[in-house]
CSV table of C-alpha atoms in Angstrom, one decimal:
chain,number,residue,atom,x,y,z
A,1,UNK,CA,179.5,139.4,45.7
A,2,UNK,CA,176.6,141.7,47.4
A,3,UNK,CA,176.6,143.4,44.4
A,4,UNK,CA,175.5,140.3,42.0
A,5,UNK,CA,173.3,139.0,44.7
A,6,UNK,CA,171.6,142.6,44.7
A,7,UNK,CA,171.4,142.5,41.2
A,8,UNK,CA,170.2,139.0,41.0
A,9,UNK,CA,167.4,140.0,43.4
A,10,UNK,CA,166.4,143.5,41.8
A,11,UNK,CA,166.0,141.0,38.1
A,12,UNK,CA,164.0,138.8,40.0
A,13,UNK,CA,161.5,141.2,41.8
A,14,UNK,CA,161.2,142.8,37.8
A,15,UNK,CA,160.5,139.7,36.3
A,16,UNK,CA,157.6,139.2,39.1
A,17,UNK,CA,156.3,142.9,38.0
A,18,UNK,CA,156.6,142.5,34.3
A,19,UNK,CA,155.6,138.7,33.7
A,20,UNK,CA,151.9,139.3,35.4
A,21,UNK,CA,151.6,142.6,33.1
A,22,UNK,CA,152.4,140.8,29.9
A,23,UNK,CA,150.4,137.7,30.8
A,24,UNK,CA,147.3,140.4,31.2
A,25,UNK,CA,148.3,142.0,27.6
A,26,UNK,CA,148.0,138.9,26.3
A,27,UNK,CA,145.0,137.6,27.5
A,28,UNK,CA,142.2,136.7,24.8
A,29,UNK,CA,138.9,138.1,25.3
A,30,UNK,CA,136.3,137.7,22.8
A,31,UNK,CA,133.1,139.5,23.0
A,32,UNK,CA,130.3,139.1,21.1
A,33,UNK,CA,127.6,141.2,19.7
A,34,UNK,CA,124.1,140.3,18.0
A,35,UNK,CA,122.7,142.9,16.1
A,36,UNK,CA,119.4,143.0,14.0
A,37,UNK,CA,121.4,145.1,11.1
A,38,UNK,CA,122.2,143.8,8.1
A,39,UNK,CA,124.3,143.7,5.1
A,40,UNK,CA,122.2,145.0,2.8
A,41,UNK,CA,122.5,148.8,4.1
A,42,UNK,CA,126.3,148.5,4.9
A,43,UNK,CA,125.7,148.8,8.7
A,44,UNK,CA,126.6,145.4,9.7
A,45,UNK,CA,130.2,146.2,8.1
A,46,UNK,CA,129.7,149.6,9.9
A,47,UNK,CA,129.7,147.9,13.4
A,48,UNK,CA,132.5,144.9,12.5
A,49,UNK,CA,134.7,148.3,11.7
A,50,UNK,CA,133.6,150.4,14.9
A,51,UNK,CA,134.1,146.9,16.8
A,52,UNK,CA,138.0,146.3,15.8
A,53,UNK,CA,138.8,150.1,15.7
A,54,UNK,CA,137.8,150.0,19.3
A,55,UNK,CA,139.7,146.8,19.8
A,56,UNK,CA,142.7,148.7,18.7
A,57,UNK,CA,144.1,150.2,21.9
A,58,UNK,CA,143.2,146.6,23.7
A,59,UNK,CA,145.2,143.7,22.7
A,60,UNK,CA,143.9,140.5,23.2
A,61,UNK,CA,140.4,141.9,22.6
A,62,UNK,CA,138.4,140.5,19.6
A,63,UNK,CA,134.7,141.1,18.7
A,64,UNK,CA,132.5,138.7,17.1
A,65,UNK,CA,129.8,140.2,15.4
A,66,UNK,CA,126.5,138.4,14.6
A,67,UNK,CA,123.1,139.1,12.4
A,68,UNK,CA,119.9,138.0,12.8
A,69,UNK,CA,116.6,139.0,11.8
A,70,UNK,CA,114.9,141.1,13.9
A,71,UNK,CA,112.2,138.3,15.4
A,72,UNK,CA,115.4,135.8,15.1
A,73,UNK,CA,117.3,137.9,17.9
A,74,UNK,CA,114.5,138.3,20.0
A,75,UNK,CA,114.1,134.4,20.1
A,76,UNK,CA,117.1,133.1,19.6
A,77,UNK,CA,118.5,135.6,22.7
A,78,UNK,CA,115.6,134.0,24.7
A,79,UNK,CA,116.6,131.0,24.7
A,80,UNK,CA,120.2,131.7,25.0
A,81,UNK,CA,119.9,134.2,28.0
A,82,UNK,CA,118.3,131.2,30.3
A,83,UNK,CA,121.2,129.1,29.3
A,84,UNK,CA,123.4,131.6,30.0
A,85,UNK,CA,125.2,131.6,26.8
A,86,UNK,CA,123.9,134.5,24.6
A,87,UNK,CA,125.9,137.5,23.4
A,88,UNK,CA,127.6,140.1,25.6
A,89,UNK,CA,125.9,142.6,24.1
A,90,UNK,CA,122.5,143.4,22.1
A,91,UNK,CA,121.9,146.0,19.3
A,92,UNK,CA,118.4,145.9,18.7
A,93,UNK,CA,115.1,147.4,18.4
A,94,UNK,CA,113.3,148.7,21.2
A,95,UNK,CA,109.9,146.6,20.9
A,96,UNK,CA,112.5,143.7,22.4
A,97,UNK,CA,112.6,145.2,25.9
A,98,UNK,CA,109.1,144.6,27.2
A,99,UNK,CA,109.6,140.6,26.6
A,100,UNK,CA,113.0,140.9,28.1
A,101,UNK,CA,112.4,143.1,31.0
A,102,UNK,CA,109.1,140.5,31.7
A,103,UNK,CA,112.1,137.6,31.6
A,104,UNK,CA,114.2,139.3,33.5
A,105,UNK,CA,117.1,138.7,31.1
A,106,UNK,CA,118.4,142.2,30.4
A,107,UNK,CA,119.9,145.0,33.0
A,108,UNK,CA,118.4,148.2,33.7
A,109,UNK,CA,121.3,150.6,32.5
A,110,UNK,CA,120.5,153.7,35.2
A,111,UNK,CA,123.2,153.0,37.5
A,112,UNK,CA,125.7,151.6,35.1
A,113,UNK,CA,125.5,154.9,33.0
A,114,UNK,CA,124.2,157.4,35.3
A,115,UNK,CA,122.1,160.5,35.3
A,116,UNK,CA,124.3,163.0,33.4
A,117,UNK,CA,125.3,160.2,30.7
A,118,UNK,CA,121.7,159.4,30.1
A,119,UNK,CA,120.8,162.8,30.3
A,120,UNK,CA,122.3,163.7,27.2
A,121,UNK,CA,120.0,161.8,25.0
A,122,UNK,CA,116.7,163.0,23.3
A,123,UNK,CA,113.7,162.4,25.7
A,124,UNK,CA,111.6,160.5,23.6
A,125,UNK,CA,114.7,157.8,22.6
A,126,UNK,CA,114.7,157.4,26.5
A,127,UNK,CA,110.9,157.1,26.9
A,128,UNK,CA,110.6,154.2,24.5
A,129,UNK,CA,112.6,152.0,26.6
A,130,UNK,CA,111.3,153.3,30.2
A,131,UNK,CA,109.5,150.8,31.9
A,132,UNK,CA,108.8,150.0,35.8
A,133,UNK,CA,110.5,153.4,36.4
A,134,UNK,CA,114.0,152.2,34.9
A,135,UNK,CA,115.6,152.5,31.8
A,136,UNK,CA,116.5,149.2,29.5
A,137,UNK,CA,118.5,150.5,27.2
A,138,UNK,CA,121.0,153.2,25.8
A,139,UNK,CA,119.8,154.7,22.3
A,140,UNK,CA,121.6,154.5,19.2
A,141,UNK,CA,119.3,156.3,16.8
A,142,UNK,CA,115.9,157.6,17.1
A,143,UNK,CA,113.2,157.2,14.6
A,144,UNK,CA,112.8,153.2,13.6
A,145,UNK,CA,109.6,154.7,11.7
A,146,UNK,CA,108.3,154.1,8.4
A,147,UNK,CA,107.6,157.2,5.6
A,148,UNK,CA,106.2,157.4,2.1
A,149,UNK,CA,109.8,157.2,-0.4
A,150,UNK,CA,108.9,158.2,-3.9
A,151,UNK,CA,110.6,158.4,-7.4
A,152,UNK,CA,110.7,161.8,-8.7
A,153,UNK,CA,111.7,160.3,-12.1
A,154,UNK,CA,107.9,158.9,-12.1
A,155,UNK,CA,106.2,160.9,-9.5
A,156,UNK,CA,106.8,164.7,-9.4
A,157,UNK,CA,104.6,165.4,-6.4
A,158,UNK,CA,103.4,163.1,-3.2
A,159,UNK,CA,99.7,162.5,-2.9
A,160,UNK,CA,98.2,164.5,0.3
A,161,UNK,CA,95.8,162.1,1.2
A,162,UNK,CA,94.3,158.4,0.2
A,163,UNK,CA,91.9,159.9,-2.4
A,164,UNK,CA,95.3,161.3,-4.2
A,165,UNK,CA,97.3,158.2,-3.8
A,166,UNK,CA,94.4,156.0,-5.1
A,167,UNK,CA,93.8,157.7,-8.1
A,168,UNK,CA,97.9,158.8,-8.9
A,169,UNK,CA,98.8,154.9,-8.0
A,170,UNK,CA,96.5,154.3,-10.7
A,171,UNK,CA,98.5,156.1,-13.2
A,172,UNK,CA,101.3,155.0,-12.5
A,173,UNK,CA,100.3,151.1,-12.2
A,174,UNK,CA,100.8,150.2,-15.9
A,175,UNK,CA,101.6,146.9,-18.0
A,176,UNK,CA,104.2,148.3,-20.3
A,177,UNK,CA,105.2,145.3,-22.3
A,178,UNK,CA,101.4,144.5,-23.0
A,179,UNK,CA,101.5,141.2,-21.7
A,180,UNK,CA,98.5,141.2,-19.0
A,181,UNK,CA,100.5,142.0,-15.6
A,182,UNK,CA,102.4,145.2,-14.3
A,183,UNK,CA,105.6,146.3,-15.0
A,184,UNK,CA,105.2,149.4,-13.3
A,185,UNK,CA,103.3,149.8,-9.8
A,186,UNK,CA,101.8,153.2,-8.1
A,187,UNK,CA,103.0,151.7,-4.8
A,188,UNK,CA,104.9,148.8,-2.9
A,189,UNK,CA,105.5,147.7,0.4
A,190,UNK,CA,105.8,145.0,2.8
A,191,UNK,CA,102.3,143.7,2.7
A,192,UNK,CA,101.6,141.5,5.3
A,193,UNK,CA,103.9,142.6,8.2
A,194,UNK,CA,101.8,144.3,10.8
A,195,UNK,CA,104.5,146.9,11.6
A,196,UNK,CA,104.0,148.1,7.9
A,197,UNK,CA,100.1,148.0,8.8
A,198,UNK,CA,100.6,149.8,11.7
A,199,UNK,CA,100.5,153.7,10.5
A,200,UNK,CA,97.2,152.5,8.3
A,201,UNK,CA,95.8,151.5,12.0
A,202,UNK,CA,96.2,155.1,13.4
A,203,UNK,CA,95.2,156.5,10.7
A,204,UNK,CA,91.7,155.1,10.7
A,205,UNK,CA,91.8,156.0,14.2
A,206,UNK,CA,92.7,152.9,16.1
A,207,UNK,CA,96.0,151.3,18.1
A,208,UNK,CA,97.0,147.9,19.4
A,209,UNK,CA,96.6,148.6,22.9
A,210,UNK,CA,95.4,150.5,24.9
A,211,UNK,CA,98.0,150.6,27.5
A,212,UNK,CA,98.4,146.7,28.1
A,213,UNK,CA,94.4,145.9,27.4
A,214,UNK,CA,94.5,144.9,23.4
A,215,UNK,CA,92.4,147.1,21.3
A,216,UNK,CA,91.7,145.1,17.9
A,217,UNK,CA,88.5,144.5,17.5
A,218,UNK,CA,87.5,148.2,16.9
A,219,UNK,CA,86.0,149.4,13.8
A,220,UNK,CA,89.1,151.3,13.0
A,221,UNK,CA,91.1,147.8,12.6
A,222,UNK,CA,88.2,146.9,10.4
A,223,UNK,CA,88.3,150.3,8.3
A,224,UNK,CA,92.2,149.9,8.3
A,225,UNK,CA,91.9,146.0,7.1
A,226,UNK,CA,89.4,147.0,4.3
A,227,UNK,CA,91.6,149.4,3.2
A,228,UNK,CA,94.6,147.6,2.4
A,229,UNK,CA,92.5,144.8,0.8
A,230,UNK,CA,91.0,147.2,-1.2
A,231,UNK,CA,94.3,148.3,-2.9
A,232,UNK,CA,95.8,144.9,-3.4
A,233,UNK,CA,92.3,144.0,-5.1
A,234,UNK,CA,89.8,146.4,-6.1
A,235,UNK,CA,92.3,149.6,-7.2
A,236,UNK,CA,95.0,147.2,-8.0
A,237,UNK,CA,97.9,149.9,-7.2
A,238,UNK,CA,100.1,146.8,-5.0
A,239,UNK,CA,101.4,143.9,-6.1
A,240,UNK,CA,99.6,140.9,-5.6
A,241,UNK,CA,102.6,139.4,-3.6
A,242,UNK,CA,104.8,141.7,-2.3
A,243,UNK,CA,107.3,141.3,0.5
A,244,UNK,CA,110.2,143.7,2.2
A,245,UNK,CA,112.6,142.5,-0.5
A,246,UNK,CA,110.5,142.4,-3.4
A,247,UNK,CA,109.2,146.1,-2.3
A,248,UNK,CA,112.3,147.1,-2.1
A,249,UNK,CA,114.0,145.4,-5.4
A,250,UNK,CA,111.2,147.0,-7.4
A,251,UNK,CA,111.7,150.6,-6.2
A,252,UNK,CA,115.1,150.5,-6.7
A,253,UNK,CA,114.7,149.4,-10.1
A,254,UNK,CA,112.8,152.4,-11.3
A,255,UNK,CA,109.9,150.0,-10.9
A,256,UNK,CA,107.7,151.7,-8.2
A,257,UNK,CA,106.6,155.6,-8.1
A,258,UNK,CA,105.9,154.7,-4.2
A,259,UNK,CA,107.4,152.8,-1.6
A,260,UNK,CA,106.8,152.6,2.3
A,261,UNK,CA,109.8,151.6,4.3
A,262,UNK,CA,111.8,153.0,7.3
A,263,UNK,CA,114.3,155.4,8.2
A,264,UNK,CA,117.3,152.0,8.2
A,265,UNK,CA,117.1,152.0,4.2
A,266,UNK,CA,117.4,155.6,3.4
A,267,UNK,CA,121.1,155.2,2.6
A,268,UNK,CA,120.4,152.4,0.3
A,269,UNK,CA,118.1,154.5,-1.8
A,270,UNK,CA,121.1,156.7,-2.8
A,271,UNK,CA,123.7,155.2,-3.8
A,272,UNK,CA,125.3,155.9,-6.9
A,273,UNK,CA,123.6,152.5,-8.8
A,274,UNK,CA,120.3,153.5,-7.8
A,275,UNK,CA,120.1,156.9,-8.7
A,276,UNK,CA,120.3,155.8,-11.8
A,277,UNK,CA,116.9,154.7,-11.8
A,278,UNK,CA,115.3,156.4,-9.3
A,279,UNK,CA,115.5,160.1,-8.0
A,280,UNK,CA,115.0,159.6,-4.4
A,281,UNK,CA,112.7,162.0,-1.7
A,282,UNK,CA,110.6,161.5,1.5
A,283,UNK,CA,107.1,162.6,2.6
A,284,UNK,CA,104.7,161.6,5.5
A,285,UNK,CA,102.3,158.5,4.4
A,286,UNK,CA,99.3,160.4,2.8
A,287,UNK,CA,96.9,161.5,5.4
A,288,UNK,CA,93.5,159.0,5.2
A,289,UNK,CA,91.0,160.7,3.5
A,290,UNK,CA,88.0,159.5,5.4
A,291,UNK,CA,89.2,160.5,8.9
A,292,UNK,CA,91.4,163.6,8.3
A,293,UNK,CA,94.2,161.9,10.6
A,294,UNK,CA,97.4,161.4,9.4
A,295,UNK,CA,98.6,157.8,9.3
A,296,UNK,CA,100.7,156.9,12.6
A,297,UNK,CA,104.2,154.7,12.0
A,298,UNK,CA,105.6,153.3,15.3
A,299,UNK,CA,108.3,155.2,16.1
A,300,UNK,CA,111.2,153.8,18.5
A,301,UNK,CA,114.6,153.3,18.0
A,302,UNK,CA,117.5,151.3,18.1
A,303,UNK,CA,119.0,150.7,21.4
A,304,UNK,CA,122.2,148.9,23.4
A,305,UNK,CA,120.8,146.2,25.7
A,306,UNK,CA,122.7,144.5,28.4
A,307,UNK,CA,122.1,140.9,29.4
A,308,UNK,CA,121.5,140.4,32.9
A,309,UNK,CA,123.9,137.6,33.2
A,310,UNK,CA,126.9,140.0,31.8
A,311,UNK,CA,129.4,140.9,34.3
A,312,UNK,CA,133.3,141.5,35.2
A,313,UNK,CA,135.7,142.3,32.9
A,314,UNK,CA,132.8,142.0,29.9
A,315,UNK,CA,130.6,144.3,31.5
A,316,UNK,CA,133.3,147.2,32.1
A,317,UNK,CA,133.9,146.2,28.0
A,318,UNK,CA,130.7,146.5,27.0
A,319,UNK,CA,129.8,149.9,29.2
A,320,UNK,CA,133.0,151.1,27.5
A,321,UNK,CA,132.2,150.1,23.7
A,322,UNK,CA,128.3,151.8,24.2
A,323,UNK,CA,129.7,155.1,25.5
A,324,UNK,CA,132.6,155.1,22.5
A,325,UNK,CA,129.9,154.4,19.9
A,326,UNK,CA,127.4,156.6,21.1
A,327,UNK,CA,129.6,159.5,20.8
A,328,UNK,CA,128.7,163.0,19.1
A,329,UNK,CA,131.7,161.8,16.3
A,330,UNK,CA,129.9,158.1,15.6
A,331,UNK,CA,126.5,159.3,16.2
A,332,UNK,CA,127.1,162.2,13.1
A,333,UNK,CA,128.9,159.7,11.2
A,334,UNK,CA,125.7,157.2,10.7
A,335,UNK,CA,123.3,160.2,10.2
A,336,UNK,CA,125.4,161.1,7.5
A,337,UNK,CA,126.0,157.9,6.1
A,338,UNK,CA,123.0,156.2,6.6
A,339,UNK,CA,120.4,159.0,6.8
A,340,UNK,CA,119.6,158.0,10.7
A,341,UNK,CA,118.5,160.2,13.3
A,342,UNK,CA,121.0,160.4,15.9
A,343,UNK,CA,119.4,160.0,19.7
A,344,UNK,CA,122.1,162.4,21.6
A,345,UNK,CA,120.2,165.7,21.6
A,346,UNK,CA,123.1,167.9,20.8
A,347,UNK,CA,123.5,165.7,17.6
A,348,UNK,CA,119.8,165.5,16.8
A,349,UNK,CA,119.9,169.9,16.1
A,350,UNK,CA,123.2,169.7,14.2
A,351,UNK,CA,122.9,171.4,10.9
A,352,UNK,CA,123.6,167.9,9.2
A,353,UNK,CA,120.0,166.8,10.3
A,354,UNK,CA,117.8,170.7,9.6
A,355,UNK,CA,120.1,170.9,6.5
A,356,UNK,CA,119.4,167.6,4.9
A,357,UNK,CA,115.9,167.1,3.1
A,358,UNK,CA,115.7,163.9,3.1
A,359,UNK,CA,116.4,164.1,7.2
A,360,UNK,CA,114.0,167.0,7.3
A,361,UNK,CA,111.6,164.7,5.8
A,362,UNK,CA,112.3,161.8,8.2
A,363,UNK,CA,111.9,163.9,11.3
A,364,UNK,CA,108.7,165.4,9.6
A,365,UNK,CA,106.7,162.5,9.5
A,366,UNK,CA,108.3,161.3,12.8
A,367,UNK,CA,106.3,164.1,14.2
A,368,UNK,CA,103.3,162.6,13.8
A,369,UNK,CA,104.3,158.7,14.9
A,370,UNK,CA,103.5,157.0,17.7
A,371,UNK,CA,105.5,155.5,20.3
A,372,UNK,CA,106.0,151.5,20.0
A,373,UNK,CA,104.2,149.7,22.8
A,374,UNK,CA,107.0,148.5,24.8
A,375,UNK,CA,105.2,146.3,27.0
A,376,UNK,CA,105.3,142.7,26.9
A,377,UNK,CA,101.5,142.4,25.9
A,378,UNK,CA,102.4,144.5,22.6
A,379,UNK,CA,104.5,140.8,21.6
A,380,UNK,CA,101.1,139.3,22.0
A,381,UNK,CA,99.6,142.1,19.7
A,382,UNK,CA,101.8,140.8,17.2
A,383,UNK,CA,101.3,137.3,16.7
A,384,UNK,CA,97.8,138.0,17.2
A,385,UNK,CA,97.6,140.4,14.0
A,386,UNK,CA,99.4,138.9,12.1
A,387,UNK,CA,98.2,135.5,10.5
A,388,UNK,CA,94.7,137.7,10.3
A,389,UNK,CA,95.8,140.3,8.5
A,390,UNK,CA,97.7,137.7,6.3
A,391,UNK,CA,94.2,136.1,5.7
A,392,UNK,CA,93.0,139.3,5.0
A,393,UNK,CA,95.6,140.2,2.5
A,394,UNK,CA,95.2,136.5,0.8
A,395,UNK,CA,91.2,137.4,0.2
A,396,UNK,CA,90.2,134.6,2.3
A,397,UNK,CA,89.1,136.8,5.5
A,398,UNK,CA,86.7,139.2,5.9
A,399,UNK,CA,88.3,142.1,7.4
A,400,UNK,CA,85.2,142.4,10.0
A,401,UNK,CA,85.9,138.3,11.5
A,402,UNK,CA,89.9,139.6,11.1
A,403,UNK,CA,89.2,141.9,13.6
A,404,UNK,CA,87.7,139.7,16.0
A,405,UNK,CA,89.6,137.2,15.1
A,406,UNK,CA,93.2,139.2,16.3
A,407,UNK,CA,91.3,140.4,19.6
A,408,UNK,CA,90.4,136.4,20.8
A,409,UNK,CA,94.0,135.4,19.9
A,410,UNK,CA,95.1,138.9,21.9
A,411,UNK,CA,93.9,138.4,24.9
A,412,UNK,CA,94.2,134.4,25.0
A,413,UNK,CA,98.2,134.9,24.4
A,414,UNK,CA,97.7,137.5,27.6
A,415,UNK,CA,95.7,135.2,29.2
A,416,UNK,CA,98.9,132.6,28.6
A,417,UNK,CA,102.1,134.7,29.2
A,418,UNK,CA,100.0,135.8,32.9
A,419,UNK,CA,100.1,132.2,33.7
């Protein structure tokens, strides 16, 4: 009788280990990512597969991954953070943290990572998110920075500096069908987005800020704003309308000797369809001919950011899921898929990277970028330049009132976000 009570006893106290256990194994978390990657480069299919390979060795754990457009996930997390019901965690550019740092909606990641962790990464993927002494994010890649792209089919050389790509865009601008427009243009790219304008900018000489004060109204905007009106309509090497997609349509359709976009579509520019049409290399943005300086693309990254409301369980999942895919193995893995930069430093010298020319010629016009603004008055910059250079770009602003024009709007939005 002992003996079954004892045994009767010992299932109990089991079942009150066990049950607890299983009820934890079969609890559903689901965590949720926004990310500014698309489908269009296969990364957003990247990061769904890293997410449930991940979620493999933790059951009841499911990811939900979400895209939006770059200026959609800064807004869109904006007004989610304050209502506490964003995402758990952000992959994004590195322009976002001066907004969010000033809103105090994401998390310094010092402490959560530490010294050694963060250590490991390239300086200037580090820098770029540094502000108030503390670091607001945990690189993914480095880079983030436009580059000329050409078509060896049409172009066997780069031009060296404006002069060259004026008069080779020229040649290779042609109406081929005879029927009064282009078929063919010397070179295409996302016309009226200041981040595209941006390198033109430090080429002539000039920058958005200068620390937070807003520098636009400086002969160099005006040189840089002439410019670019002057290829859309007096040498006539752009399209008349030209946006990222239709840039990026045309090249790969054998349709463009020259395109500028960034290092996030090099892998799209080689797969198998497209080298059909277009034999694919990299070179810095010709240097401008009037000043001797080469032109200046922002260079950044792309970055983990934690919201400041994340905490618990989620936060210990999402410090987990940042180290795992910021490992040497994942880092090398998008570098040699997607043609990205990796930002650990022991990554960034691996042979895949000095080996690969069209890396080499990433990292070589990298060189000579400049590091986004990542303070909040560089948001300000933004919407300041850009319905002016729009103007600009429709031929119904003078680049000289343009100029003016985005230094007003500048420092009134400062003026407003101090308030």
């Amino acid at each position: 009788m002992k003996r079954a009570i004892a045994s009767s006893l010992l299932v109990l106290l089991l079942l009150v280990l066990i049950v607890p256990v299983g009820y934890a194994a079969e609890k559903k978390i689901t965590f949720t990512i926004w990310t500014k990657e698309s489908e269009a480069q296969g990364v957003l299919q990247e990061i769904v597969k890293l997410a449930s390979d991940f979620a493999k060795s933790r059951p009841g754990l499911t990811f939900e991954v979400i895209n939006y457009g770059v200026e959609d996930l800064r807004q869109n997390f904006q007004s989610a953070a304050f209502a506490g019901t964003g995402p758990d965690l952000l992959w994004t550019v590195s322009d976002h943290a001066g907004p969010f740092v000033a809103m105090k909606i994401i998390k310094p990641v010092d402490d959560l990572f530490g010294k050694d962790y963060l250590g490991g990464f390239a300086r200037p993927g580090l820098e770029a998110v540094e502000l108030d002494g503390k670091t607001w994010g945990v690189p993914i890649s480095v880079g983030n920075h436009l580059m000329l792209m050409y078509n060896k089919k049409l172009i066997k050389t780069p031009p060296q500096n404006t002069d060259e790509l004026i008069k080779i865009g020229k040649e290779l601008t042609r109406d081929l069908n005879k029927d009064g427009k282009p078929d063919q243009y010397g070179l295409v790219y996302n016309l009226n987005e200041p981040f595209f304008f941006a390198p033109w900018l430090g080429g002539f000489g000039g920058w958005p800020l200068d620390g937070t004060k807003p520098t636009l109204g400086t002969q160099a905007m005006v040189d840089a704003l002439q410019f670019v009106h002057d290829l859309k309509y007096v040498h006539k090497i752009v399209p008349l309308e030209c946006d990222y997609d239709g840039a990026d349509a045309l090249f790969k359709e054998g349709k463009a000797a020259m395109l500028i976009n960034g290092d996030w579509a090099l892998a799209g520019y080689q797969t198998d369809e497209v080298k059909k049409k277009v034999d694919f290399a990299v070179a810095r943005i010709p240097m401008v001919a009037k000043t001797g300086r080469w032109p200046s693309p922002m260079t950044s990254g792309i970055y983990f950011m934690l919201p400041e409301y994340l905490s618990g369980e989620k936060l210990e999942i999402a410090k987990e899921f940042v180290k795992y895919c910021t490992s040497s193995e994942v880092q090398l893995m998008f570098t040699k898929k997607y043609k990205r930069l990796p930002a650990l430093a022991s990554a960034l010298n691996s042979p895949l990277v000095s080996a690969d020319p069209i890396l080499k010629g990433s990292a070589d016009q990298m060189v000579v970028g400049k590091p986004m603004p990542t303070v909040s008055e560089m948001r300000a910059a933004w919407d300041a330049m850009r319905p002016n250079q729009e103007a600009v770009m429709a031929d119904k602003m003078s680049a000289k009132d343009a100029a003016t024009a985005m230094q007003n709007a500048c420092e009134k939005l400062i003026r407003e976000m101090a308030k």
